[in-house]
XYZ file of C-alpha atoms in Angstrom:
508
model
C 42.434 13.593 29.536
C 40.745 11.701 32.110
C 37.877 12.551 34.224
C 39.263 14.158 37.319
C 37.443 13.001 40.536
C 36.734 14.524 43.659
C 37.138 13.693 46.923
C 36.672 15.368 50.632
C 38.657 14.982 53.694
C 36.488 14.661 57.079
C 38.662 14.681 60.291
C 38.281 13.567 63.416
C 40.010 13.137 66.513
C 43.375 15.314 67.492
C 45.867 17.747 65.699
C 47.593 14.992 64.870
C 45.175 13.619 62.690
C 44.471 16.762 60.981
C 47.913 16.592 59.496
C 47.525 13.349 58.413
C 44.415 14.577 56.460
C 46.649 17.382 54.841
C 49.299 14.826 54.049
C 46.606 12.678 52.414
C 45.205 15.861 50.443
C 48.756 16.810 49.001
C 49.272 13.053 48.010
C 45.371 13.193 46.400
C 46.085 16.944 44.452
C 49.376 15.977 43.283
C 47.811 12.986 41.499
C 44.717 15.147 40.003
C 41.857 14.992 42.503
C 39.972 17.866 43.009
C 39.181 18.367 46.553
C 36.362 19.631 47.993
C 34.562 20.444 51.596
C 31.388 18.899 51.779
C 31.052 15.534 51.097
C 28.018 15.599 49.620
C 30.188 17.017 46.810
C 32.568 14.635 46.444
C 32.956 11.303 44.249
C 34.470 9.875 47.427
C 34.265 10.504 51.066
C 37.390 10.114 53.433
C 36.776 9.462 56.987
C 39.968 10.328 59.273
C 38.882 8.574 62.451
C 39.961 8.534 65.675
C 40.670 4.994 67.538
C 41.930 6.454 71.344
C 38.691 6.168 73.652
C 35.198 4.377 73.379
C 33.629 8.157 72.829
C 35.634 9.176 70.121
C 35.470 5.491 67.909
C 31.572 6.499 68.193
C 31.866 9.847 66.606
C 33.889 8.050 64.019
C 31.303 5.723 62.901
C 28.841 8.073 63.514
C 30.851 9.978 60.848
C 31.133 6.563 58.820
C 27.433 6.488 58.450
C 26.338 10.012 57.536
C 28.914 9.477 54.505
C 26.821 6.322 53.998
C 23.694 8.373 53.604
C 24.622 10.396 51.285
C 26.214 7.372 49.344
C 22.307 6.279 49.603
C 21.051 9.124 48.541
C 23.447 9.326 45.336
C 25.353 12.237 46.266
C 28.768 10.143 46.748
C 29.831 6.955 45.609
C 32.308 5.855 47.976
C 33.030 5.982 52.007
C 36.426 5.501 53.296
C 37.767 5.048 56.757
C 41.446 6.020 57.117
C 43.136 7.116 60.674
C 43.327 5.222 64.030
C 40.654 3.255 64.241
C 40.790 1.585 60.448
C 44.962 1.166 61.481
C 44.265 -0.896 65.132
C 41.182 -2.289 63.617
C 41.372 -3.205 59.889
C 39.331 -6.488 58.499
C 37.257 -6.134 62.137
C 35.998 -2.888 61.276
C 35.610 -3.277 57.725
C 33.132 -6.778 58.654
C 31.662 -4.652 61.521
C 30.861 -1.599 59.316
C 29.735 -2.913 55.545
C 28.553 0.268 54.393
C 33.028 2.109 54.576
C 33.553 0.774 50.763
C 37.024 0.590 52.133
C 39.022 0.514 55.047
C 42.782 1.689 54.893
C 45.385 1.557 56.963
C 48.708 3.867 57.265
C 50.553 1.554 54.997
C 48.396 2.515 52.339
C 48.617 6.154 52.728
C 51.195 6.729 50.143
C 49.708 4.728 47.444
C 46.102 6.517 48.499
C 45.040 7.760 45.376
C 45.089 4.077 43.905
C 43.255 2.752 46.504
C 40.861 5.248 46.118
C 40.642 4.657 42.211
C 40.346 0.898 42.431
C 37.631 1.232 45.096
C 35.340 3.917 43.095
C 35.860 1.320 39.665
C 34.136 -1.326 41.970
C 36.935 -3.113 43.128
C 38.001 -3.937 46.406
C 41.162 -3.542 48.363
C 41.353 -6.195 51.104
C 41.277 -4.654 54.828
C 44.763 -5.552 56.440
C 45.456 -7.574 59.872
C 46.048 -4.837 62.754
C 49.278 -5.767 63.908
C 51.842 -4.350 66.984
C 53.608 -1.138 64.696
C 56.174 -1.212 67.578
C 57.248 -4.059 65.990
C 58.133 -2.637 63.036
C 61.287 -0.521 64.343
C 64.371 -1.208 65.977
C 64.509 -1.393 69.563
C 67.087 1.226 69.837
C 65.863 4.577 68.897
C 69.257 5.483 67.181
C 68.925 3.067 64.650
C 64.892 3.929 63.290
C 65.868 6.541 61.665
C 67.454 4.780 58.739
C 63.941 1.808 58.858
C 62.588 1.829 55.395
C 59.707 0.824 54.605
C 57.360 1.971 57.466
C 54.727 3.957 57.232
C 54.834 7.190 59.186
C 51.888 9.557 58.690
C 52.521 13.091 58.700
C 55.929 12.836 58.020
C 55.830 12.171 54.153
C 59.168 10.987 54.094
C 60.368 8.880 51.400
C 57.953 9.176 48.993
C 58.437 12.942 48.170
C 60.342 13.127 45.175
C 58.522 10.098 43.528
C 55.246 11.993 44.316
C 56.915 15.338 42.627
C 57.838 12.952 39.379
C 54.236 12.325 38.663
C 52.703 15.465 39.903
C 51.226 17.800 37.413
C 53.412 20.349 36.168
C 50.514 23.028 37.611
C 49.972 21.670 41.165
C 47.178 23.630 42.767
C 47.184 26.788 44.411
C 47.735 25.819 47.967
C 49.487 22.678 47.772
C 53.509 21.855 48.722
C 55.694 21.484 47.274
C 57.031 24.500 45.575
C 60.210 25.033 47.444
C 62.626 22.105 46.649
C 62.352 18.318 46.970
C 62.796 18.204 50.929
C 59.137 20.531 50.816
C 56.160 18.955 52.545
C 53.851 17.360 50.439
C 50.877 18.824 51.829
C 47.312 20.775 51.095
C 45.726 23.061 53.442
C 42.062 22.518 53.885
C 41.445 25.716 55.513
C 42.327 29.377 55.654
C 42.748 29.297 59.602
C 45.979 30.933 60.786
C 46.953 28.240 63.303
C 48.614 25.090 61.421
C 49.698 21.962 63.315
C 53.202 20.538 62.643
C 54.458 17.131 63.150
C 57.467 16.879 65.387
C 57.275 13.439 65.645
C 55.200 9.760 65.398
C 54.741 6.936 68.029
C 55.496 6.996 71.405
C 58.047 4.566 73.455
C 55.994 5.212 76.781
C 54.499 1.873 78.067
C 51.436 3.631 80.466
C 49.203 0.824 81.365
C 45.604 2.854 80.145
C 46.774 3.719 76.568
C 46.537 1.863 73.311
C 48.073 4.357 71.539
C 52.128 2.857 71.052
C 50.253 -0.349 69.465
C 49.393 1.415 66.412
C 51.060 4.402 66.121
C 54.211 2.794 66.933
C 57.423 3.303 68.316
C 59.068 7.307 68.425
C 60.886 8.347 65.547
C 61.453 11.977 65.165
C 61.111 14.277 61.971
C 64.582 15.681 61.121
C 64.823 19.213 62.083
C 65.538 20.252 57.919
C 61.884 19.031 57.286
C 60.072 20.555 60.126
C 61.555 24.245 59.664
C 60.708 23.810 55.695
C 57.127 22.863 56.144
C 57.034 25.881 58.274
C 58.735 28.075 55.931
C 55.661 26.549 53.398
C 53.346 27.240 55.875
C 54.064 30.679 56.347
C 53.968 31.202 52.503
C 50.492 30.330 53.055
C 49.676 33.078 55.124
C 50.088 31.042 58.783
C 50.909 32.569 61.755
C 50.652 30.442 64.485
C 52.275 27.158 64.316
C 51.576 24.078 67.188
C 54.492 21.434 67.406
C 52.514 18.389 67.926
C 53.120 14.625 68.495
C 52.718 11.869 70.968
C 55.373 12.874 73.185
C 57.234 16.383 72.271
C 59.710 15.864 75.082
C 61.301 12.853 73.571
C 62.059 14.891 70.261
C 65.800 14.160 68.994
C 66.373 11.441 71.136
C 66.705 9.216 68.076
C 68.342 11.635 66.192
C 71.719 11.656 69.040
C 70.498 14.771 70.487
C 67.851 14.834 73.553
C 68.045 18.614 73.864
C 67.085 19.038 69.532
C 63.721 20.658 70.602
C 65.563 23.570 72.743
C 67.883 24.414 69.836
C 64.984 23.892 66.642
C 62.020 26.447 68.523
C 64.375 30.073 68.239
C 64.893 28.756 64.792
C 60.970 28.218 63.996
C 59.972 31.377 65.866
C 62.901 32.875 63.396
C 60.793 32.067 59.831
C 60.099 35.146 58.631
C 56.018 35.301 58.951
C 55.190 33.429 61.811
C 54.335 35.472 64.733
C 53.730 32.498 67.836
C 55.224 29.145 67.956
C 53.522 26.796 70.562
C 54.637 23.551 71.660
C 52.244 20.828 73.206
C 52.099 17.148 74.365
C 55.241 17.572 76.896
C 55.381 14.742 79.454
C 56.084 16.182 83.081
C 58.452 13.495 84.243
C 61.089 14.182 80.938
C 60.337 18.028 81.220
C 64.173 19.635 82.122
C 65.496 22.910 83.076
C 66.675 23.857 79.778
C 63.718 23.328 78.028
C 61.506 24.764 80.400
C 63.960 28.107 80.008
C 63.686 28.362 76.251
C 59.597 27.633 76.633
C 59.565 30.889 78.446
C 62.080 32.964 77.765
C 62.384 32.872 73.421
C 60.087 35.424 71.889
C 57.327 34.408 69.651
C 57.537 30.947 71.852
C 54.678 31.326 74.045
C 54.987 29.897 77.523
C 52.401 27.110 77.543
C 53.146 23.807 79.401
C 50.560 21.241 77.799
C 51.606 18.845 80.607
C 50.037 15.222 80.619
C 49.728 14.766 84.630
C 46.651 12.156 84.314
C 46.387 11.982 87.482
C 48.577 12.999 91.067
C 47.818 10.074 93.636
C 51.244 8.157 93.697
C 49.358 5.034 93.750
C 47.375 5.146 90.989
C 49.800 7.009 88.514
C 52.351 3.748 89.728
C 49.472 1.548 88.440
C 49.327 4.201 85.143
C 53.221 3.271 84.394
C 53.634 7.171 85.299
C 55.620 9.050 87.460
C 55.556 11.534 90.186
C 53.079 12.919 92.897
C 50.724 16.012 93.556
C 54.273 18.168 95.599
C 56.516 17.096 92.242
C 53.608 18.161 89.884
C 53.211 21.814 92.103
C 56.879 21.932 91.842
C 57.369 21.503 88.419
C 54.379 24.424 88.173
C 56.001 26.764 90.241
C 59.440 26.248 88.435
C 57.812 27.251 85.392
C 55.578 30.237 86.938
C 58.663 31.579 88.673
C 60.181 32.086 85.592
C 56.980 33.573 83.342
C 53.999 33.870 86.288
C 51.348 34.662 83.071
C 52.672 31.333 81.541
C 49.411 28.771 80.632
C 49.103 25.496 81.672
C 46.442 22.824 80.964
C 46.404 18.734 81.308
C 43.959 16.123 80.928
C 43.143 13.971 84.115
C 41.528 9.981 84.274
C 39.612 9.215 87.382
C 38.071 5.869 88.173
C 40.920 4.315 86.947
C 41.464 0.299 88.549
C 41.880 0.424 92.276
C 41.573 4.215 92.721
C 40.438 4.719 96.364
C 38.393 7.753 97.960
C 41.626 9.255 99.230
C 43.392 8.788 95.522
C 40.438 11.171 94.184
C 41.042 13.562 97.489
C 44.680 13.544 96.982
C 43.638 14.410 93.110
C 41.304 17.128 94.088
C 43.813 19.029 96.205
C 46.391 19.343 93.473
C 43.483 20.748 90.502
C 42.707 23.110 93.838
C 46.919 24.131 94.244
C 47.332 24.074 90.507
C 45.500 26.863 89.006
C 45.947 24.885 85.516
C 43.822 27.153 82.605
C 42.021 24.340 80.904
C 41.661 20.643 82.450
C 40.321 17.876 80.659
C 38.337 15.133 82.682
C 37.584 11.543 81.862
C 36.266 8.511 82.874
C 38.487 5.467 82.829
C 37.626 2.434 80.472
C 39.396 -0.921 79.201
C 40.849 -0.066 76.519
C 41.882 -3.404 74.057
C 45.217 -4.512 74.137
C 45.752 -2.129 76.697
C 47.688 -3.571 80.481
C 45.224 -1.462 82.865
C 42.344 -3.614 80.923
C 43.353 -7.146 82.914
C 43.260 -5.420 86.169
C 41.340 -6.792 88.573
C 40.049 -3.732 91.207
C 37.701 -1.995 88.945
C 35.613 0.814 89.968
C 32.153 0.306 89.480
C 31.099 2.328 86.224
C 27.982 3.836 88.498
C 31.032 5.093 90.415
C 33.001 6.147 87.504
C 30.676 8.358 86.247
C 30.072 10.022 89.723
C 33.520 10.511 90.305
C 33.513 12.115 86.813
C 31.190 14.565 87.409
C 32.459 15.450 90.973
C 35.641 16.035 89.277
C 34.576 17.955 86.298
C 32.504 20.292 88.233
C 35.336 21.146 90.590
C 37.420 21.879 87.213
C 35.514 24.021 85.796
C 34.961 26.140 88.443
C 38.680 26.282 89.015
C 39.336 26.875 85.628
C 36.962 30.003 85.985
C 38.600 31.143 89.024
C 41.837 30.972 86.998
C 40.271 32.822 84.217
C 39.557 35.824 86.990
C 42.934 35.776 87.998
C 43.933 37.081 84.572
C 41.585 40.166 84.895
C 43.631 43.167 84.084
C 45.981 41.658 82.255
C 47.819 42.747 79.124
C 47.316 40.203 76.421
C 48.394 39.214 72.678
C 45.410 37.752 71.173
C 46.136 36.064 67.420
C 42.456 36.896 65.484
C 40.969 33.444 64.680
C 38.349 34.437 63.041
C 35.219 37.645 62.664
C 31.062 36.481 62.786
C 28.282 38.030 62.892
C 27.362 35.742 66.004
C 30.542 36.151 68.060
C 32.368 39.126 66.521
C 36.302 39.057 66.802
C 37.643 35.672 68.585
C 40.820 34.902 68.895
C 43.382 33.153 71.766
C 45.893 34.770 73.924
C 49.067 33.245 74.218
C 47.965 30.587 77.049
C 44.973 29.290 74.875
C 45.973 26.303 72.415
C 43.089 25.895 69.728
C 40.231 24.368 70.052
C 41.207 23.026 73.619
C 41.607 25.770 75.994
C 39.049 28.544 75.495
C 38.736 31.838 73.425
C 39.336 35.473 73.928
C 36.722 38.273 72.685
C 37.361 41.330 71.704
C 35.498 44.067 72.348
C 35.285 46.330 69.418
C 33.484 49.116 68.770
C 32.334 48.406 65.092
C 31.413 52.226 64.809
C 34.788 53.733 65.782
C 37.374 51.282 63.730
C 37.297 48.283 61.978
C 37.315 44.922 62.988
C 41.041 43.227 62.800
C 41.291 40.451 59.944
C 41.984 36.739 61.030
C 45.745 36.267 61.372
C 46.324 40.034 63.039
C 48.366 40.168 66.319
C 45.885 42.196 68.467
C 47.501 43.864 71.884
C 44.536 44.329 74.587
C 43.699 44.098 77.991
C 41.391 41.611 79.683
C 38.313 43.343 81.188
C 36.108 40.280 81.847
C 35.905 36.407 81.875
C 32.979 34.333 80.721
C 33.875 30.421 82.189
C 37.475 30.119 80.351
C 37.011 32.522 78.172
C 38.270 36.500 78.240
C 37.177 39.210 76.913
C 39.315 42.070 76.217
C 39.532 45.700 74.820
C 42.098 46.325 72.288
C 44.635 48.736 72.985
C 45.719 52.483 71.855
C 43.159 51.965 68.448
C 42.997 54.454 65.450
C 40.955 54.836 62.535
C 42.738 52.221 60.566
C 41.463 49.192 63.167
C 43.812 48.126 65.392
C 47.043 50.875 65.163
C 50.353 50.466 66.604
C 48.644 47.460 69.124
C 47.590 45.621 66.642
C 50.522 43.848 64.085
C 50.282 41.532 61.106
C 52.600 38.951 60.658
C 55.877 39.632 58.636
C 56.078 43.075 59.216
């Protein structure tokens, strides 16, 4: 029998890209890699990078080269770059950054385990030519579904069954599939009880700033079948909390014939027997609709959270974006939702400095964070972006001015994010348990609080009197204080036993 090899996954970047990683993981265990979390541990190191903004292709070769020192050190042999920024950058990054042994991009993701075997024997696997993956599809949406032949990560579609032929007959503990042919192949690399699910790839949205269409490519839905049986697999793995993510969630079916899929799939994924909260993010505000917005807040185990991707609300400058609406249509749109489910979150992530924004553009901006009372607001400062439309533009803001504007900004976000925070003060809340530390004690998010995004909520419990809830329980409490973002709360009616009848565990 031959050696078996090891290998670890590091991630950067979004959800997105962590899904990828577990795609890559099932595709590596299936062929007899043993994986492993450190990567000082591993024969080879994969690096998932992220290729959206100037900060985030830093971390990622900042990644790139801690793998290198351990390669220099002899505690791996290999370094790796996979994700965004080996896909839109290929033979550049690979002459740019010698020490990645390899750099591969998504078409190589289901032949990854011979890539990584040819380029731990020495060999070398040539770095492709980025190209346009918008290219690659149809024009018409209808007709993608049925494109062979392109690479969709996350979506392990296609090469499923010729994976299963050549699996071992003992597939790891952990790893899909074990349900049927139309399972995911896929392999957990944690034991968190939040899992991101891939609704869909690419995006068909043309907004001047992002890059992201170019190599992600053009929309193309999973089919419904596939997303409820990954989630049936990932409750079998003891998840709870699943987040629908993609470039654009709103778009989801319109490929398949059906525009309205996503209001008909969530009361069938908040249905699985095991999963407890079902959250959907990446909605655009100018394709949200009236029926969506109705089963968003009214199904139970679908929390009400609107991940809504404003960017900015001065007409002007979201005209420039390729983007729709204004600060009255954005309030609107928040006070459709709120009258419907007033304790529903909200969040979105907002550019400023962007080509030819004015004084009164960043006023006009200000006065809708002050109307909106959103729960978490990202802030960032615009920069050219290759390939990108917004990067030939002409008015530029000075980048002095930029990053002035982006502190103004941010500081007036975060203390309306706190004010926000207050405003839940007394409120009853359903916090999933994330996790129990020494440091921290029991975190874990109420419904309006996405991971890793949108703050935490601690609870506050009284070690002597009951024991602390497990990761993955459903505690009830009520929110007695705020800290920034974050709550803290008191659980609820407890007993002896922990939590009592407050506190529920997914599947019963």
């Amino acid at each position: 029998m031959p050696e078996r090899r090891t290998v670890a996954l590091v991630t950067l970047g979004c959800a997105r890209n962590e899904v990828d990683s577990e795609e890559l993981a099932g595709r590596l265990a299936a062929d007899g890699w043993d994986l492993v979390e450190d990567a000082s541990d591993a024969d080879v190191a994969v690096v998932n990078t992220c290729g959206f903004v100037e900060a985030a292709k830093k971390d990622s070769v900042d990644a790139l080269l801690e793998a290198n020192d351990l390669k220099d050190q002899g505690r791996t042999q290999a370094v790796v770059a996979v994700g965004c920024m080996a896909e839109r950058y290929g033979k550049e990054l690979a002459e740019a950054l010698p020490e990645a042994d390899g750099v591969l991009g998504f078409d190589d993701y289901a032949d990854i385990s011979d890539r990584l075997q040819t380029i731990l024997s020495g060999g070398i696997h040539a770095s492709h030519t980025p190209r346009d993956r918008r290219k690659l599809l149809p024009v018409s949406p209808v007709e993608r579904q049925n494109a062979a032949g392109v690479a969709l990560p996350g979506h392990a579609q296609g090469q499923v069954d010729e994976a299963l032929a050549s699996a071992p007959a003992d597939l790891p503990a952990g790893l899909a599939p074990a349900s049927g042919p139309r399972a995911p192949l896929r392999r957990r690399l944690g034991d968190s009880p939040v899992a991101s699910v891939k609704l869909a790839s690419g995006c068909d949205r043309r907004c001047s700033f992002c890059a992201i269409p170019s190599f992600r490519g053009s929309f193309v839905s999973r089919r419904p079948s596939d997303v409820l049986g990954e989630t049936r697999w990932l409750a079998e793995q003891g998840v709870k909390e699943i987040m629908l993510v993609s470039e654009n969630n709103t778009s989801y079916g319109k490929d398949l014939g059906d525009i309205r899929l996503l209001e008909t799939l969530l009361p069938e994924l908040a249905a699985v027997d095991g999963i407890e909260r079902v959250r959907v993010s990446y909605l655009q505000p100018a394709e949200m609709r009236p029926d969506l917005i109705d089963v968003l807040t009214g199904t139970e185990k679908v929390v009400p959270y609107f991940d809504l991707s404003f960017q900015h609300s001065a007409p002007g400058v979201l005209r420039a974006m390729r983007r729709f609406g204004d600060t009255d249509r954005f309030l609107g749109l928040l006070e459709q939702i709120r009258a419907k489910a007033p304790e529903a979150g909200a969040r979105s992530n907002f550019i400023v400095g962007f080509p030819g924004e004015s004084e009164a553009d960043l006023a006009e901006l200000e006065r809708f964070l002050t109307a909106a009372r959103l729960d978490a607001v990202g802030v960032f400062g615009y920069s050219d972006e290759d390939g990108t439309e917004a990067a030939s533009y002409l008015d530029k803001v000075d980048p002095e001015e930029v990053a002035q504007r982006l502190a103004r900004v941010s500081r007036l976000a975060e203390e309306l994010t706190g004010q926000r925070a207050e405003e839940r003060l007394g409120e009853t809340v359903e916090v999933l348990v994330d996790r129990v530390d020494e440091e921290d004690g029991v975190v874990g998010r109420a419904a309006h609080q996405a991971p890793e995004t949108d703050g935490v909520t601690y609870l506050s419990v009284d070690n002597e009197g009951m024991a602390s809830p497990a990761p993955g329980r459903m505690v009830v409490a009520k929110v007695v204080a705020t800290e920034g973002v974050d709550l803290v709360a008191e659980p609820l009616h407890h007993d002896g036993e922990g939590m009592g009848a407050c506190t529920k565990e997914a599947g019963r």
